[in-house]
Tab-separated table of C-alpha atoms in Angstrom:
chain	number	residue	atom	x	y	z
A	12	MET	CA	-49.288	1.568	77.668
A	13	SER	CA	-48.401	0.346	74.181
A	14	ASP	CA	-47.715	-2.838	72.242
A	15	LYS	CA	-43.963	-2.402	72.748
A	16	TRP	CA	-44.372	-1.863	76.488
A	17	ILE	CA	-46.387	-5.069	76.817
A	18	GLU	CA	-43.849	-6.993	74.738
A	19	SER	CA	-41.057	-5.719	76.983
A	20	VAL	CA	-42.998	-6.732	80.113
A	21	MET	CA	-43.533	-10.233	78.710
A	22	SER	CA	-39.855	-10.494	77.749
A	23	ILE	CA	-38.615	-9.347	81.177
A	24	SER	CA	-40.972	-11.815	82.874
A	25	ALA	CA	-39.400	-14.643	80.893
A	26	VAL	CA	-35.777	-13.758	81.737
A	27	GLY	CA	-34.072	-16.715	83.403
A	28	CYS	CA	-36.986	-19.113	82.951
A	29	ILE	CA	-40.152	-19.340	80.914
A	30	PRO	CA	-43.206	-19.700	83.174
A	31	ASP	CA	-45.486	-22.688	82.659
A	32	SER	CA	-48.560	-20.499	83.095
A	33	VAL	CA	-49.429	-16.843	83.535
A	34	ILE	CA	-52.075	-15.443	85.887
A	35	PHE	CA	-52.996	-11.771	85.733
A	36	ASN	CA	-53.685	-9.810	88.896
A	37	GLY	CA	-56.622	-7.460	89.348
A	38	THR	CA	-59.907	-7.071	87.509
A	39	GLU	CA	-58.553	-7.110	83.945
A	40	VAL	CA	-55.929	-8.894	81.877
A	41	LEU	CA	-52.719	-7.193	80.840
A	42	GLY	CA	-53.332	-4.713	78.010
A	43	TYR	CA	-57.100	-4.453	78.367
A	44	PRO	CA	-58.873	-2.996	76.469
A	45	ARG	CA	-56.740	-1.713	73.577
A	46	PHE	CA	-53.665	-3.927	73.692
A	47	VAL	CA	-54.992	-7.385	74.505
A	48	SER	CA	-53.742	-8.594	71.117
A	49	ALA	CA	-50.169	-7.774	72.176
A	50	THR	CA	-50.651	-9.821	75.350
A	51	MET	CA	-51.937	-12.741	73.300
A	52	ARG	CA	-48.922	-12.561	70.976
A	53	GLY	CA	-46.617	-12.579	73.987
A	54	LEU	CA	-48.281	-15.656	75.467
A	55	ASP	CA	-48.094	-17.413	72.118
A	56	ARG	CA	-44.419	-16.543	71.638
A	57	LEU	CA	-43.513	-17.855	75.097
A	58	ASN	CA	-45.726	-20.921	74.628
A	59	THR	CA	-47.161	-20.152	78.060
A	60	VAL	CA	-50.598	-21.247	79.270
A	61	TYR	CA	-53.069	-18.569	80.346
A	62	GLY	CA	-54.571	-19.207	83.798
A	63	ASP	CA	-58.219	-18.163	84.063
A	64	ILE	CA	-59.134	-17.430	87.699
A	65	GLU	CA	-62.344	-19.086	88.867
A	66	PHE	CA	-65.068	-16.766	90.209
A	67	GLN	CA	-63.195	-13.686	88.936
A	68	ASP	CA	-64.463	-12.419	85.599
A	69	GLN	CA	-61.417	-10.446	84.495
A	70	ALA	CA	-62.109	-8.041	81.657
A	71	GLY	CA	-60.491	-9.343	78.472
A	72	ARG	CA	-60.317	-12.987	79.601
A	73	ARG	CA	-62.794	-14.112	76.961
A	74	GLN	CA	-60.828	-12.406	74.181
A	75	ILE	CA	-57.673	-14.241	75.200
A	76	ALA	CA	-59.461	-17.581	75.587
A	77	ARG	CA	-61.027	-17.350	72.131
A	78	ALA	CA	-57.769	-16.293	70.483
A	79	LEU	CA	-55.981	-19.249	72.106
A	80	ASP	CA	-58.736	-21.651	70.972
A	81	TYR	CA	-59.569	-22.104	74.664
A	82	LYS	CA	-56.190	-23.718	75.396
A	83	THR	CA	-56.336	-22.294	78.896
A	84	VAL	CA	-56.333	-23.724	82.417
A	85	ARG	CA	-58.683	-22.833	85.237
A	86	VAL	CA	-57.246	-21.492	88.483
A	87	HIS	CA	-58.697	-21.677	91.984
A	88	SER	CA	-57.507	-19.265	94.629
A	89	ILE	CA	-58.417	-18.500	98.229
A	90	THR	CA	-58.260	-14.735	98.671
A	91	ARG	CA	-55.838	-13.049	101.022
A	92	ALA	CA	-58.738	-11.787	103.143
A	93	GLU	CA	-60.060	-15.337	103.596
A	94	VAL	CA	-56.632	-16.720	104.496
A	95	ASP	CA	-56.028	-13.935	107.023
A	96	ARG	CA	-59.431	-14.566	108.571
A	97	GLY	CA	-57.947	-17.706	110.089
A	98	LEU	CA	-59.177	-20.568	107.905
A	99	SER	CA	-57.760	-23.858	109.144
A	100	VAL	CA	-55.283	-25.888	107.121
A	101	ALA	CA	-57.893	-28.642	106.730
A	102	THR	CA	-60.550	-26.204	105.482
A	103	MET	CA	-58.271	-24.709	102.824
A	104	ARG	CA	-56.988	-28.137	101.802
A	105	ASP	CA	-60.520	-29.509	101.365
A	106	ARG	CA	-61.558	-26.474	99.348
A	107	TYR	CA	-58.672	-26.839	96.915
A	108	VAL	CA	-59.227	-30.586	96.555
A	109	ARG	CA	-62.940	-30.062	95.919
A	110	ALA	CA	-62.124	-27.513	93.215
A	111	ALA	CA	-59.828	-29.962	91.435
A	112	ARG	CA	-62.129	-32.973	91.811
A	113	GLU	CA	-65.509	-31.394	91.107
A	114	ARG	CA	-64.765	-28.447	88.813
A	115	ASN	CA	-61.764	-29.524	86.714
A	116	ILE	CA	-59.479	-26.894	88.258
A	117	ARG	CA	-55.897	-27.481	87.114
A	118	VAL	CA	-53.936	-24.705	88.886
A	119	LEU	CA	-54.151	-24.194	92.651
A	120	TYR	CA	-52.943	-20.720	93.613
A	121	ALA	CA	-52.058	-21.129	97.292
A	122	ARG	CA	-51.289	-17.987	99.268
A	123	PRO	CA	-48.983	-18.354	102.280
A	124	ILE	CA	-50.438	-18.215	105.774
A	125	MET	CA	-49.237	-14.924	107.284
A	126	LYS	CA	-51.008	-15.002	110.658
A	127	PRO	CA	-50.831	-17.694	113.373
A	128	ILE	CA	-53.933	-19.880	113.630
A	129	ASP	CA	-52.658	-22.383	116.200
A	130	GLU	CA	-49.580	-23.042	118.350
A	131	ARG	CA	-47.360	-23.859	115.338
A	132	SER	CA	-44.945	-21.319	113.888
A	133	LEU	CA	-45.713	-19.788	110.490
A	134	PRO	CA	-43.037	-21.858	108.673
A	135	GLU	CA	-44.426	-25.039	110.242
A	136	LEU	CA	-47.995	-24.051	109.356
A	137	ASN	CA	-47.167	-23.364	105.719
A	138	LYS	CA	-45.100	-26.530	105.417
A	139	ALA	CA	-47.973	-28.579	106.860
A	140	PHE	CA	-50.443	-26.862	104.529
A	141	VAL	CA	-48.437	-27.557	101.373
A	142	SER	CA	-47.699	-31.130	102.458
A	143	ASP	CA	-51.345	-31.886	103.329
A	144	LEU	CA	-52.554	-30.342	100.080
A	145	ALA	CA	-50.078	-32.288	97.934
A	146	SER	CA	-50.986	-35.568	99.642
A	147	ALA	CA	-54.719	-34.926	99.333
A	148	ILE	CA	-54.416	-34.061	95.636
A	149	THR	CA	-52.438	-37.208	94.810
A	150	ASP	CA	-54.825	-39.321	96.900
A	151	GLN	CA	-57.588	-38.213	94.521
A	152	GLY	CA	-55.655	-39.628	91.559
A	153	PHE	CA	-54.122	-36.366	90.335
A	154	SER	CA	-50.434	-35.808	89.650
A	155	LEU	CA	-48.416	-32.715	90.517
A	156	GLY	CA	-46.649	-30.764	87.786
A	157	PRO	CA	-47.159	-28.107	85.123
A	158	ALA	CA	-50.790	-27.548	84.156
A	159	VAL	CA	-51.688	-28.665	80.638
A	160	PRO	CA	-54.798	-27.519	78.707
A	161	PHE	CA	-57.507	-30.030	77.871
A	162	GLY	CA	-57.556	-31.701	74.491
A	163	GLN	CA	-60.328	-30.805	72.079
A	164	PRO	CA	-63.109	-33.423	72.122
A	165	ASP	CA	-64.544	-33.632	68.625
A	166	PRO	CA	-67.722	-35.722	68.371
A	167	GLY	CA	-68.245	-34.443	64.826
A	168	LEU	CA	-71.335	-33.295	62.980
A	169	THR	CA	-72.781	-36.806	62.564
A	170	LEU	CA	-72.940	-37.558	66.289
A	171	MET	CA	-74.177	-34.041	67.017
A	172	LEU	CA	-76.957	-34.554	64.475
A	173	LEU	CA	-78.002	-37.766	66.247
A	174	VAL	CA	-78.203	-35.864	69.532
A	175	VAL	CA	-80.200	-33.110	67.857
A	176	LEU	CA	-82.583	-35.729	66.437
A	177	GLY	CA	-83.186	-36.935	69.990
A	178	ILE	CA	-83.868	-33.386	71.173
A	179	ALA	CA	-86.146	-32.768	68.184
A	180	ALA	CA	-88.068	-35.970	68.935
A	181	GLY	CA	-88.499	-34.844	72.535
A	182	SER	CA	-89.728	-31.439	71.362
A	183	VAL	CA	-92.333	-33.047	69.118
A	184	MET	CA	-93.418	-35.356	71.959
A	185	LEU	CA	-94.024	-32.247	74.054
A	186	LEU	CA	-96.081	-30.576	71.322
A	187	ASP	CA	-98.016	-33.799	70.790
A	188	ALA	CA	-98.814	-33.959	74.511
A	189	ILE	CA	-100.545	-30.592	74.157
A	190	TRP	CA	-102.188	-30.770	70.722
A	191	ASP	CA	-102.442	-34.504	69.865
A	192	LEU	CA	-100.547	-34.295	66.565
A	193	SER	CA	-100.791	-36.913	63.827
A	194	PHE	CA	-97.842	-39.218	63.124
A	195	SER	CA	-97.041	-37.573	59.783
A	196	ILE	CA	-96.937	-34.116	61.362
A	197	CYS	CA	-94.654	-35.419	64.126
A	198	VAL	CA	-92.217	-36.894	61.600
A	199	GLY	CA	-92.261	-33.683	59.577
A	200	LEU	CA	-91.565	-31.517	62.622
A	201	VAL	CA	-88.630	-33.706	63.682
A	202	ALA	CA	-87.158	-33.353	60.192
A	203	VAL	CA	-87.671	-29.576	60.198
A	204	PHE	CA	-86.060	-29.160	63.632
A	205	ALA	CA	-83.068	-31.326	62.704
A	206	ALA	CA	-82.623	-29.555	59.362
A	207	GLY	CA	-82.726	-26.177	61.103
A	208	PHE	CA	-79.934	-27.118	63.499
A	209	ALA	CA	-77.856	-28.658	60.689
A	210	ALA	CA	-78.290	-25.503	58.598
A	211	LEU	CA	-77.222	-23.278	61.494
A	212	TRP	CA	-74.109	-25.419	61.980
A	213	GLY	CA	-73.376	-25.404	58.248
A	214	MET	CA	-73.659	-21.604	58.113
A	215	GLY	CA	-70.660	-21.378	60.426
A	216	TYR	CA	-72.311	-21.086	63.831
A	217	PRO	CA	-71.352	-24.317	65.624
A	218	LEU	CA	-71.149	-22.613	69.027
A	219	LEU	CA	-74.605	-21.071	68.698
A	220	THR	CA	-75.957	-24.400	67.420
A	221	ARG	CA	-74.645	-26.180	70.499
A	222	GLN	CA	-76.083	-23.551	72.826
A	223	ALA	CA	-79.497	-23.588	71.124
A	224	ALA	CA	-79.710	-27.391	71.136
A	225	ALA	CA	-78.620	-27.537	74.784
A	226	LEU	CA	-81.269	-24.987	75.781
A	227	ALA	CA	-83.937	-26.935	73.906
A	228	ALA	CA	-82.973	-30.132	75.761
A	229	ALA	CA	-82.964	-28.288	79.086
A	230	ILE	CA	-86.522	-27.039	78.519
A	231	VAL	CA	-88.161	-29.940	76.708
A	232	PHE	CA	-87.358	-32.955	78.870
A	233	PRO	CA	-88.252	-31.518	82.302
A	234	SER	CA	-91.457	-30.248	80.660
A	235	LEU	CA	-92.247	-33.801	79.547
A	236	ALA	CA	-91.754	-34.864	83.170
A	237	GLY	CA	-94.607	-32.515	84.067
A	238	PHE	CA	-96.928	-34.278	81.635
A	239	VAL	CA	-95.889	-37.627	83.135
A	240	LEU	CA	-96.928	-36.330	86.548
A	241	PHE	CA	-100.416	-35.421	85.327
A	242	SER	CA	-100.873	-38.528	83.179
A	243	PRO	CA	-103.890	-40.630	84.290
A	244	ASN	CA	-103.280	-44.023	85.887
A	245	ALA	CA	-104.734	-47.156	84.332
A	246	SER	CA	-108.097	-47.981	85.931
A	247	ALA	CA	-106.792	-51.069	87.745
A	248	LYS	CA	-103.771	-49.199	89.068
A	249	GLN	CA	-105.991	-46.239	90.027
A	250	LYS	CA	-108.162	-48.507	92.187
A	251	GLU	CA	-105.072	-50.053	93.758
A	252	ALA	CA	-103.477	-46.645	94.411
A	253	SER	CA	-106.544	-45.173	96.092
A	254	SER	CA	-106.495	-47.788	98.851
A	255	GLY	CA	-104.009	-47.920	101.743
A	256	ALA	CA	-100.406	-47.313	100.713
A	257	GLY	CA	-101.066	-48.245	97.090
A	258	TRP	CA	-100.020	-44.714	96.152
A	259	VAL	CA	-96.386	-45.789	96.606
A	260	GLY	CA	-96.418	-47.839	93.403
A	261	SER	CA	-98.004	-45.025	91.403
A	262	ALA	CA	-95.560	-42.459	92.794
A	263	TRP	CA	-92.620	-44.780	92.095
A	264	ARG	CA	-93.631	-45.385	88.467
A	265	LYS	CA	-94.179	-41.711	87.677
A	266	PHE	CA	-91.037	-40.649	89.526
A	267	ILE	CA	-88.895	-43.146	87.612
A	268	VAL	CA	-90.343	-42.285	84.184
A	269	ALA	CA	-90.108	-38.529	84.775
A	270	SER	CA	-86.559	-38.798	86.133
A	271	LEU	CA	-85.452	-40.949	83.187
A	272	LEU	CA	-86.752	-38.287	80.803
A	273	SER	CA	-84.948	-35.509	82.676
A	274	PHE	CA	-81.816	-37.680	82.897
A	275	ALA	CA	-81.897	-38.312	79.138
A	276	GLY	CA	-82.318	-34.595	78.552
A	277	GLY	CA	-79.323	-33.920	80.778
A	278	LEU	CA	-77.131	-36.354	78.852
A	279	MET	CA	-78.165	-34.735	75.554
A	280	LEU	CA	-77.484	-31.310	77.035
A	281	ALA	CA	-74.012	-32.438	78.119
A	282	ALA	CA	-73.373	-33.900	74.657
A	283	CYS	CA	-74.218	-30.549	73.078
A	284	LEU	CA	-71.735	-28.769	75.351
A	285	THR	CA	-68.906	-31.292	74.889
A	286	SER	CA	-66.291	-28.818	73.773
A	287	ARG	CA	-63.160	-27.336	75.309
A	288	ALA	CA	-64.808	-23.914	75.157
A	289	PHE	CA	-67.416	-25.000	77.711
A	290	MET	CA	-65.107	-27.262	79.727
A	291	VAL	CA	-62.884	-24.296	80.647
A	292	LYS	CA	-65.876	-21.930	80.905
A	293	GLY	CA	-64.581	-19.806	78.069
A	294	GLU	CA	-68.178	-19.976	76.840
A	295	GLN	CA	-71.270	-20.650	78.905
A	296	PHE	CA	-74.572	-22.440	78.575
A	297	LEU	CA	-77.128	-19.768	77.735
A	298	GLY	CA	-80.692	-19.527	78.984
A	299	VAL	CA	-80.386	-20.821	82.550
A	300	LYS	CA	-83.221	-18.629	83.792
A	301	ALA	CA	-85.392	-19.566	80.798
A	302	MET	CA	-84.939	-23.271	81.507
A	303	HIS	CA	-86.170	-22.674	85.061
A	304	VAL	CA	-89.288	-20.765	83.965
A	305	VAL	CA	-90.533	-22.207	80.654
A	306	PRO	CA	-91.117	-25.789	81.928
A	307	ALA	CA	-93.458	-24.336	84.559
A	308	LEU	CA	-95.561	-22.873	81.730
A	309	PHE	CA	-95.791	-26.301	80.108
A	310	LEU	CA	-96.750	-27.732	83.504
A	311	LEU	CA	-99.632	-25.250	83.573
A	312	ALA	CA	-100.657	-26.527	80.135
A	313	ALA	CA	-100.616	-30.113	81.447
A	314	TYR	CA	-102.679	-29.067	84.471
A	315	TRP	CA	-105.161	-27.295	82.209
A	316	LYS	CA	-105.616	-30.386	80.031
A	317	ARG	CA	-106.110	-32.687	83.031
A	318	TYR	CA	-108.020	-30.565	85.562
A	319	ALA	CA	-108.942	-27.038	84.452
A	320	ARG	CA	-110.361	-27.746	81.005
A	321	SER	CA	-114.106	-28.248	80.702
A	322	GLY	CA	-114.846	-30.796	77.975
A	323	ASP	CA	-113.222	-29.822	74.688
A	324	GLU	CA	-113.114	-26.084	75.340
A	325	SER	CA	-110.200	-24.099	73.984
A	326	LEU	CA	-107.552	-22.421	76.097
A	327	ILE	CA	-109.077	-19.013	75.343
A	328	ALA	CA	-112.485	-20.216	76.517
A	329	SER	CA	-110.920	-21.573	79.706
A	330	LEU	CA	-109.203	-18.247	80.359
A	331	ALA	CA	-112.482	-16.409	79.785
A	332	ARG	CA	-114.195	-18.700	82.290
A	333	LEU	CA	-111.377	-18.123	84.774
A	334	ASN	CA	-111.771	-14.373	84.304
A	335	ARG	CA	-115.394	-14.642	85.446
A	336	SER	CA	-114.469	-16.548	88.613
A	337	LYS	CA	-114.529	-14.985	92.077
A	338	VAL	CA	-111.197	-13.957	93.571
A	339	LEU	CA	-110.934	-14.335	97.353
A	340	VAL	CA	-108.454	-12.634	99.662
A	341	TRP	CA	-106.605	-15.872	100.381
A	342	HIS	CA	-106.130	-16.362	96.642
A	343	LEU	CA	-104.239	-13.055	96.515
A	344	VAL	CA	-102.185	-13.958	99.590
A	345	VAL	CA	-101.161	-17.288	98.060
A	346	LEU	CA	-100.271	-15.603	94.759
A	347	ALA	CA	-98.145	-13.025	96.591
A	348	LEU	CA	-96.282	-15.720	98.531
A	349	LEU	CA	-95.721	-17.743	95.357
A	350	GLY	CA	-94.469	-14.604	93.617
A	351	VAL	CA	-91.909	-13.870	96.338
A	352	ALA	CA	-90.782	-17.509	96.386
A	353	GLY	CA	-90.485	-17.457	92.599
A	354	LEU	CA	-88.340	-14.316	92.636
A	355	ILE	CA	-85.966	-15.841	95.194
A	356	TYR	CA	-85.813	-19.052	93.167
A	357	ILE	CA	-85.020	-17.231	89.925
A	358	ALA	CA	-82.496	-14.968	91.675
A	359	ARG	CA	-80.505	-18.028	92.756
A	360	THR	CA	-80.280	-19.359	89.198
A	361	GLY	CA	-78.242	-18.266	86.219
A	362	ASN	CA	-74.565	-17.714	85.424
A	363	THR	CA	-74.765	-14.175	86.766
A	364	SER	CA	-77.363	-12.343	88.774
A	365	SER	CA	-78.004	-8.748	89.769
A	366	VAL	CA	-79.685	-10.019	92.929
A	367	ILE	CA	-77.455	-11.732	95.467
A	368	VAL	CA	-79.280	-14.223	97.667
A	369	ALA	CA	-77.041	-15.558	100.405
A	370	VAL	CA	-77.093	-19.255	101.171
A	371	PRO	CA	-78.511	-19.710	104.708
A	372	ARG	CA	-75.958	-20.748	107.339
A	373	LEU	CA	-77.921	-23.914	108.144
A	374	GLU	CA	-77.804	-24.956	104.483
A	375	GLN	CA	-74.066	-24.269	104.383
A	376	LYS	CA	-73.512	-26.562	107.382
A	377	MET	CA	-75.693	-29.242	105.795
A	378	ARG	CA	-73.669	-29.045	102.573
A	379	VAL	CA	-70.407	-29.517	104.462
A	380	ALA	CA	-71.821	-32.508	106.353
A	381	LEU	CA	-73.071	-34.150	103.149
A	382	GLU	CA	-69.721	-33.621	101.424
A	383	ARG	CA	-68.019	-35.505	104.251
A	384	VAL	CA	-70.239	-38.589	104.145
A	385	LEU	CA	-71.208	-38.861	100.456
A	386	PRO	CA	-69.053	-39.316	97.333
A	387	ALA	CA	-70.881	-36.359	95.759
A	388	ARG	CA	-73.171	-33.830	97.410
A	389	PRO	CA	-76.657	-33.781	95.868
A	390	ARG	CA	-78.251	-30.437	95.115
A	391	THR	CA	-80.473	-29.181	97.939
A	392	LYS	CA	-83.376	-28.174	95.713
A	393	GLU	CA	-83.435	-31.688	94.264
A	394	PHE	CA	-83.309	-34.061	97.228
A	395	LEU	CA	-84.882	-31.771	99.840
A	396	VAL	CA	-87.510	-29.906	97.781
A	397	GLY	CA	-88.160	-31.057	94.225
A	398	HIS	CA	-88.048	-34.850	94.406
A	399	PRO	CA	-90.056	-35.179	97.663
A	400	ALA	CA	-92.652	-32.774	96.238
A	401	PHE	CA	-92.878	-34.842	93.035
A	402	VAL	CA	-93.501	-38.003	95.067
A	403	LEU	CA	-96.107	-36.170	97.144
A	404	ALA	CA	-97.849	-34.789	94.043
A	405	SER	CA	-97.907	-38.232	92.397
A	406	ALA	CA	-99.401	-39.748	95.550
A	407	LEU	CA	-102.072	-37.044	95.875
A	408	ILE	CA	-103.092	-37.522	92.247
A	409	ALA	CA	-103.285	-41.295	92.800
A	410	VAL	CA	-105.612	-40.955	95.807
A	411	GLY	CA	-107.633	-38.084	94.343
A	412	GLU	CA	-106.604	-35.396	96.855
A	413	THR	CA	-105.882	-32.675	94.299
A	414	GLY	CA	-106.869	-29.488	96.117
A	415	LEU	CA	-103.310	-28.085	96.279
A	416	ILE	CA	-101.866	-30.188	93.493
A	417	LEU	CA	-100.733	-27.276	91.302
A	418	PRO	CA	-98.315	-25.533	93.731
A	419	ILE	CA	-96.998	-28.904	94.944
A	420	SER	CA	-96.452	-29.993	91.325
A	421	ILE	CA	-94.533	-26.809	90.577
A	422	LEU	CA	-92.244	-27.610	93.503
A	423	GLY	CA	-91.894	-31.141	92.153
A	424	LEU	CA	-90.902	-29.826	88.742
A	425	ILE	CA	-88.017	-27.896	90.326
A	426	GLY	CA	-86.271	-31.196	91.032
A	427	GLN	CA	-86.578	-32.356	87.416
A	428	ILE	CA	-85.364	-29.002	86.074
A	429	SER	CA	-82.404	-29.042	88.443
A	430	LEU	CA	-81.595	-32.649	87.506
A	431	THR	CA	-81.241	-31.715	83.840
A	432	ASN	CA	-79.470	-28.457	84.638
A	433	THR	CA	-76.827	-30.311	86.663
A	434	PHE	CA	-75.450	-31.686	83.378
A	435	ALA	CA	-74.958	-28.120	82.105
A	436	HIS	CA	-72.004	-27.859	84.512
A	437	ILE	CA	-69.791	-29.355	81.835
A	438	HIS	CA	-66.635	-28.339	83.728
A	439	THR	CA	-67.631	-31.026	86.259
A	440	PRO	CA	-66.748	-34.609	85.214
A	441	VAL	CA	-69.876	-36.316	83.859
A	442	GLY	CA	-69.274	-39.393	86.015
A	443	LEU	CA	-69.377	-37.262	89.156
A	444	THR	CA	-72.518	-35.520	87.894
A	445	ILE	CA	-74.263	-38.869	87.391
A	446	VAL	CA	-73.348	-39.974	90.926
A	447	ARG	CA	-74.659	-36.664	92.317
A	448	VAL	CA	-77.937	-37.042	90.412
A	449	LEU	CA	-78.484	-40.661	91.493
A	450	ILE	CA	-77.828	-39.849	95.155
A	451	GLY	CA	-80.278	-36.952	94.923
A	452	LEU	CA	-82.937	-39.197	93.384
A	453	GLY	CA	-82.530	-41.846	96.075
A	454	LEU	CA	-82.587	-39.413	98.985
A	455	GLY	CA	-85.416	-37.385	97.459
A	456	PHE	CA	-87.659	-40.404	96.917
A	457	ALA	CA	-86.997	-41.651	100.461
A	458	ILE	CA	-87.850	-38.246	101.925
A	459	GLY	CA	-90.983	-38.160	99.757
A	460	LEU	CA	-92.119	-41.494	101.215
A	461	VAL	CA	-91.877	-39.939	104.688
A	462	VAL	CA	-93.391	-36.560	103.807
A	463	THR	CA	-96.442	-37.937	101.970
A	464	PRO	CA	-98.193	-39.741	104.861
A	465	VAL	CA	-97.347	-36.839	107.187
A	466	TYR	CA	-98.901	-34.354	104.759
A	467	ARG	CA	-101.981	-36.508	104.220
A	468	GLY	CA	-102.440	-36.934	107.961
A	469	ILE	CA	-102.244	-33.192	108.584
A	470	ALA	CA	-104.598	-32.487	105.667
A	471	ALA	CA	-107.113	-35.035	107.010
A	472	ARG	CA	-107.095	-33.393	110.442
A	473	ILE	CA	-107.646	-29.977	108.901
A	474	ARG	CA	-110.594	-31.303	106.897
A	475	ARG	CA	-112.106	-32.906	109.996
A	476	ALA	CA	-111.632	-29.703	111.978
A	477	ALA	CA	-113.366	-27.804	109.193
A	478	GLY	CA	-116.209	-30.328	109.302
A	479	ARG	CA	-115.943	-31.568	105.738
A	480	GLU	CA	-114.856	-34.723	103.960
A	481	ARG	CA	-112.303	-35.076	101.178
């Protein structure tokens, strides 16, 4: 392989007609690794768009995307093995439409159906497939034709600095929640944070600046939600919450405030990633696993300030006191279970993972059902785990039943982390993301209202069986 060979291949490919877009087969782009530059020159000379295949990380794709200033289009394809497995026309159609609507896919690479799947002949099947797909795509408001790269959104340094100021203010709020900083120190820290980001941008690292600011937003605002959860109620509201179903008001207030913080963090995160590089996934949001772990550490700090701290003792003194405590067998069992659950949770996060955790079949069926009845499917860990747990934790704090509040609160924080993280999927239209988040919040709060009295009833029976009061 040589530069001349690649140039000849590109020239032969263009004989008769110049293709609108080029998609490379296999695990690497043409010319990788030594002659990618020749491939890029050929694409530029032909004025042809490079098609980047979704879910297939071809070696050399990032080099081409960067050289083309990310003027690429994303491609969705159903593999030959999947097509031959007998997927129905409706299933393939829905998958392609979902890719275009939810993930900004602009090229649909449709393989022909080569095996019968019903009584229709193969020509009839393929004709029906193409016709159904074209109709479904246009029904969603798209038009058929050559794929065109996205324009370059340019909010400019001034607007980015305003977003960074918001993230810096949130960061200082988080530090103040732990150490009770003075106003002058808070103002100084905001200025230092903002100046640091501006300097990094000015030094010629706008991409790194965006990624760092986005990661800060993803960590800070869900962490603030944890402090909202453990914030004390006003005395009048505490008395009201401890009687009957008064916990609903307390849970509602904390859930709304915490969710607004996480929502604001998500919008700031999305603002940081508003660039064609992220919209076509030429570059990615960094630190996904960190944003799922670090807020839990801040939640532990909030728990320590509210429940574990004795008087004004320092964190070191509290740890020393904990070190002198007795450790029972059930403590170790609970820690082991939490550790396994944590590993599974972390393994299912991130842009890439060395550990593959399959989605359970029941969850897959539930996802399909939700996609059919809702305008946007909420994330499972938000509406089915995180948000109900947050409501439950808020209610238990309101009524003073805090025996298992820490593990339940950690589950509740998952929903807030996921809420903010949803906005990191910048290739998904922001409007659709907002709808998905709002549906998740509504369903999650409703489920929490059902789960809370059930949990409290079971806990009360266990206490009575053990012969002790709350």
